[in-house]
Amino acid sequence: QVQVVESGGGLVQAGGSLRLSCTASGLTFDNYAMGWFRQAPGKEREGVSCISWSGYYTSYTDVVKGRFTISRDNAKNTLYLQMNSLKPEDTAMYYCAADRDTSGTCGFSETRYPYWGQGTQVTVSS
């Protein structure tokens, strides 16, 4: 049984930092590209960042480029999202998802991702 579990969310002031973690079990982690998505109240879920199975390819949505860094440790079956210079508009539920893709790339189409976590809340106060 595949399980995806996020952690690391919380309340932080604008300009602060948080590091999200995501642990996946029940799958061969290095056969999966991974993605971070977020959903703010009243808005659709959007892709934030993704990383290929190897970690060599990454992608970011424009509004987080230069502030967020995605990484993974395949030995620990863990995905990370380092979030710096946080803004109130980053407030959302953050979700981790797994995409069985060994092509060496990743993307933000949600239909690629069969496995999702329950989410971790990030709240940035102004």
Short mmCIF file of the C-alpha atoms (twelve columns), coordinates in Angstrom:
data_MODEL
# 
_entry.id   MODEL 
# 
loop_
_atom_site.group_PDB 
_atom_site.id 
_atom_site.type_symbol 
_atom_site.label_atom_id 
_atom_site.label_alt_id 
_atom_site.label_comp_id 
_atom_site.label_asym_id 
_atom_site.label_seq_id 
_atom_site.Cartn_x 
_atom_site.Cartn_y 
_atom_site.Cartn_z 
_atom_site.pdbx_PDB_model_num 
ATOM 1   C CA . GLN A 1   0.000   0.000  0.000   1 
ATOM 2   C CA . VAL A 2   1.425   3.335  -1.065  1 
ATOM 3   C CA . GLN A 3   1.555   6.070  1.545   1 
ATOM 4   C CA . VAL A 4   2.631   9.655  1.018   1 
ATOM 5   C CA . VAL A 5   2.994   11.803 4.113   1 
ATOM 6   C CA . GLU A 6   3.893   15.486 4.274   1 
ATOM 7   C CA . SER A 7   5.266   17.338 7.283   1 
ATOM 8   C CA . GLY A 8   6.910   20.616 8.195   1 
ATOM 9   C CA . GLY A 9   4.097   23.081 7.675   1 
ATOM 10  C CA . GLY A 10  3.257   25.782 10.177  1 
ATOM 11  C CA . LEU A 11  2.800   29.469 10.870  1 
ATOM 12  C CA . VAL A 12  5.597   31.817 9.884   1 
ATOM 13  C CA . GLN A 13  5.986   35.549 9.452   1 
ATOM 14  C CA . ALA A 14  6.480   37.086 6.047   1 
ATOM 15  C CA . GLY A 15  10.125  36.857 5.040   1 
ATOM 16  C CA . GLY A 16  10.631  33.697 7.039   1 
ATOM 17  C CA . SER A 17  11.460  30.163 5.957   1 
ATOM 18  C CA . LEU A 18  10.007  26.690 6.235   1 
ATOM 19  C CA . ARG A 19  11.183  23.297 5.039   1 
ATOM 20  C CA . LEU A 20  8.554   20.796 4.004   1 
ATOM 21  C CA . SER A 21  9.281   17.089 3.909   1 
ATOM 22  C CA . CYS A 22  7.433   14.259 2.207   1 
ATOM 23  C CA . THR A 23  8.049   10.591 2.851   1 
ATOM 24  C CA . ALA A 24  6.733   7.945  0.469   1 
ATOM 25  C CA . SER A 25  6.431   4.256  1.277   1 
ATOM 26  C CA . GLY A 26  5.082   1.225  -0.539  1 
ATOM 27  C CA . LEU A 27  6.722   2.227  -3.824  1 
ATOM 28  C CA . THR A 28  10.168  2.221  -5.383  1 
ATOM 29  C CA . PHE A 29  10.915  5.867  -4.708  1 
ATOM 30  C CA . ASP A 30  13.587  6.330  -7.363  1 
ATOM 31  C CA . ASN A 31  11.111  5.155  -10.031 1 
ATOM 32  C CA . TYR A 32  8.992   8.219  -9.357  1 
ATOM 33  C CA . ALA A 33  9.140   11.854 -10.243 1 
ATOM 34  C CA . MET A 34  7.760   13.906 -7.376  1 
ATOM 35  C CA . GLY A 35  5.821   17.116 -7.162  1 
ATOM 36  C CA . TRP A 36  4.681   19.752 -4.698  1 
ATOM 37  C CA . PHE A 37  1.278   21.327 -5.230  1 
ATOM 38  C CA . ARG A 38  -0.671  23.849 -3.181  1 
ATOM 39  C CA . GLN A 39  -4.233  24.991 -2.765  1 
ATOM 40  C CA . ALA A 40  -5.211  28.284 -1.198  1 
ATOM 41  C CA . PRO A 41  -8.734  28.867 0.113   1 
ATOM 42  C CA . GLY A 42  -11.112 29.564 -2.743  1 
ATOM 43  C CA . LYS A 43  -8.519  28.766 -5.391  1 
ATOM 44  C CA . GLU A 44  -7.711  25.794 -7.558  1 
ATOM 45  C CA . ARG A 45  -4.797  23.563 -6.706  1 
ATOM 46  C CA . GLU A 46  -1.635  24.558 -8.561  1 
ATOM 47  C CA . GLY A 47  1.738   23.008 -9.199  1 
ATOM 48  C CA . VAL A 48  4.571   24.587 -7.233  1 
ATOM 49  C CA . SER A 49  7.621   22.515 -8.058  1 
ATOM 50  C CA . CYS A 50  8.568   19.087 -9.335  1 
ATOM 51  C CA . ILE A 51  11.700  16.969 -9.570  1 
ATOM 52  C CA . SER A 52  12.691  14.024 -11.736 1 
ATOM 53  C CA . TRP A 53  13.424  10.611 -10.290 1 
ATOM 54  C CA . SER A 54  17.159  11.323 -10.328 1 
ATOM 55  C CA . GLY A 55  16.927  14.853 -9.004  1 
ATOM 56  C CA . TYR A 56  18.746  16.269 -12.018 1 
ATOM 57  C CA . TYR A 57  15.672  17.927 -13.524 1 
ATOM 58  C CA . THR A 58  13.570  20.394 -11.574 1 
ATOM 59  C CA . SER A 59  10.815  22.820 -12.449 1 
ATOM 60  C CA . TYR A 60  9.164   25.692 -10.574 1 
ATOM 61  C CA . THR A 61  6.136   27.843 -11.087 1 
ATOM 62  C CA . ASP A 62  7.194   31.416 -11.807 1 
ATOM 63  C CA . VAL A 63  5.983   32.935 -8.547  1 
ATOM 64  C CA . VAL A 64  8.306   30.783 -6.419  1 
ATOM 65  C CA . LYS A 65  11.424  30.810 -8.583  1 
ATOM 66  C CA . GLY A 66  14.418  32.017 -6.641  1 
ATOM 67  C CA . ARG A 67  12.654  31.501 -3.299  1 
ATOM 68  C CA . PHE A 68  11.810  27.772 -3.190  1 
ATOM 69  C CA . THR A 69  14.161  24.843 -3.718  1 
ATOM 70  C CA . ILE A 70  13.039  21.270 -4.294  1 
ATOM 71  C CA . SER A 71  15.308  18.333 -3.545  1 
ATOM 72  C CA . ARG A 72  15.115  14.632 -2.801  1 
ATOM 73  C CA . ASP A 73  17.037  11.939 -0.966  1 
ATOM 74  C CA . ASN A 74  16.313  8.631  -2.662  1 
ATOM 75  C CA . ALA A 75  18.121  6.693  0.057   1 
ATOM 76  C CA . LYS A 76  15.595  8.046  2.573   1 
ATOM 77  C CA . ASN A 77  12.523  7.972  0.268   1 
ATOM 78  C CA . THR A 78  12.090  11.637 1.102   1 
ATOM 79  C CA . LEU A 79  11.255  14.772 -0.851  1 
ATOM 80  C CA . TYR A 80  11.905  18.289 0.411   1 
ATOM 81  C CA . LEU A 81  10.775  21.805 -0.336  1 
ATOM 82  C CA . GLN A 82  12.869  24.592 1.146   1 
ATOM 83  C CA . MET A 83  10.790  27.758 1.164   1 
ATOM 84  C CA . ASN A 84  12.541  31.070 1.802   1 
ATOM 85  C CA . SER A 85  11.352  34.682 1.698   1 
ATOM 86  C CA . LEU A 86  7.811   33.523 2.300   1 
ATOM 87  C CA . LYS A 87  4.947   35.838 1.417   1 
ATOM 88  C CA . PRO A 88  1.352   35.909 2.655   1 
ATOM 89  C CA . GLU A 89  0.257   34.751 -0.793  1 
ATOM 90  C CA . ASP A 90  2.179   31.496 -0.212  1 
ATOM 91  C CA . THR A 91  -0.430  30.581 2.407   1 
ATOM 92  C CA . ALA A 92  -2.011  27.309 1.313   1 
ATOM 93  C CA . MET A 93  -2.312  23.606 1.950   1 
ATOM 94  C CA . TYR A 94  0.765   21.994 0.410   1 
ATOM 95  C CA . TYR A 95  0.529   18.543 -1.104  1 
ATOM 96  C CA . CYS A 96  3.185   16.067 -2.154  1 
ATOM 97  C CA . ALA A 97  2.496   13.701 -5.056  1 
ATOM 98  C CA . ALA A 98  4.263   10.826 -6.827  1 
ATOM 99  C CA . ASP A 99  4.375   10.231 -10.594 1 
ATOM 100 C CA . ARG A 100 5.671   6.924  -11.900 1 
ATOM 101 C CA . ASP A 101 7.943   8.488  -14.505 1 
ATOM 102 C CA . THR A 102 11.514  7.495  -15.214 1 
ATOM 103 C CA . SER A 103 11.848  9.689  -18.307 1 
ATOM 104 C CA . GLY A 104 14.095  12.129 -16.487 1 
ATOM 105 C CA . THR A 105 11.644  15.008 -16.474 1 
ATOM 106 C CA . CYS A 106 8.581   16.049 -14.476 1 
ATOM 107 C CA . GLY A 107 5.486   18.172 -14.938 1 
ATOM 108 C CA . PHE A 108 2.533   19.841 -13.243 1 
ATOM 109 C CA . SER A 109 -0.346  17.986 -14.837 1 
ATOM 110 C CA . GLU A 110 -2.183  16.437 -11.904 1 
ATOM 111 C CA . THR A 111 -3.286  13.476 -13.989 1 
ATOM 112 C CA . ARG A 112 0.342   12.290 -13.991 1 
ATOM 113 C CA . TYR A 113 0.267   11.783 -10.239 1 
ATOM 114 C CA . PRO A 114 -1.625  8.741  -8.937  1 
ATOM 115 C CA . TYR A 115 -0.423  9.062  -5.346  1 
ATOM 116 C CA . TRP A 116 -1.074  12.062 -3.096  1 
ATOM 117 C CA . GLY A 117 -0.540  12.948 0.520   1 
ATOM 118 C CA . GLN A 118 -3.070  14.543 2.838   1 
ATOM 119 C CA . GLY A 119 -1.319  17.886 2.845   1 
ATOM 120 C CA . THR A 120 0.423   20.152 5.334   1 
ATOM 121 C CA . GLN A 121 -0.777  23.680 6.061   1 
ATOM 122 C CA . VAL A 122 1.509   26.648 5.513   1 
ATOM 123 C CA . THR A 123 0.341   29.995 6.839   1 
ATOM 124 C CA . VAL A 124 2.369   33.155 6.296   1 
ATOM 125 C CA . SER A 125 1.388   36.175 8.345   1 
ATOM 126 C CA . SER A 126 2.013   39.727 7.196   1 
# 
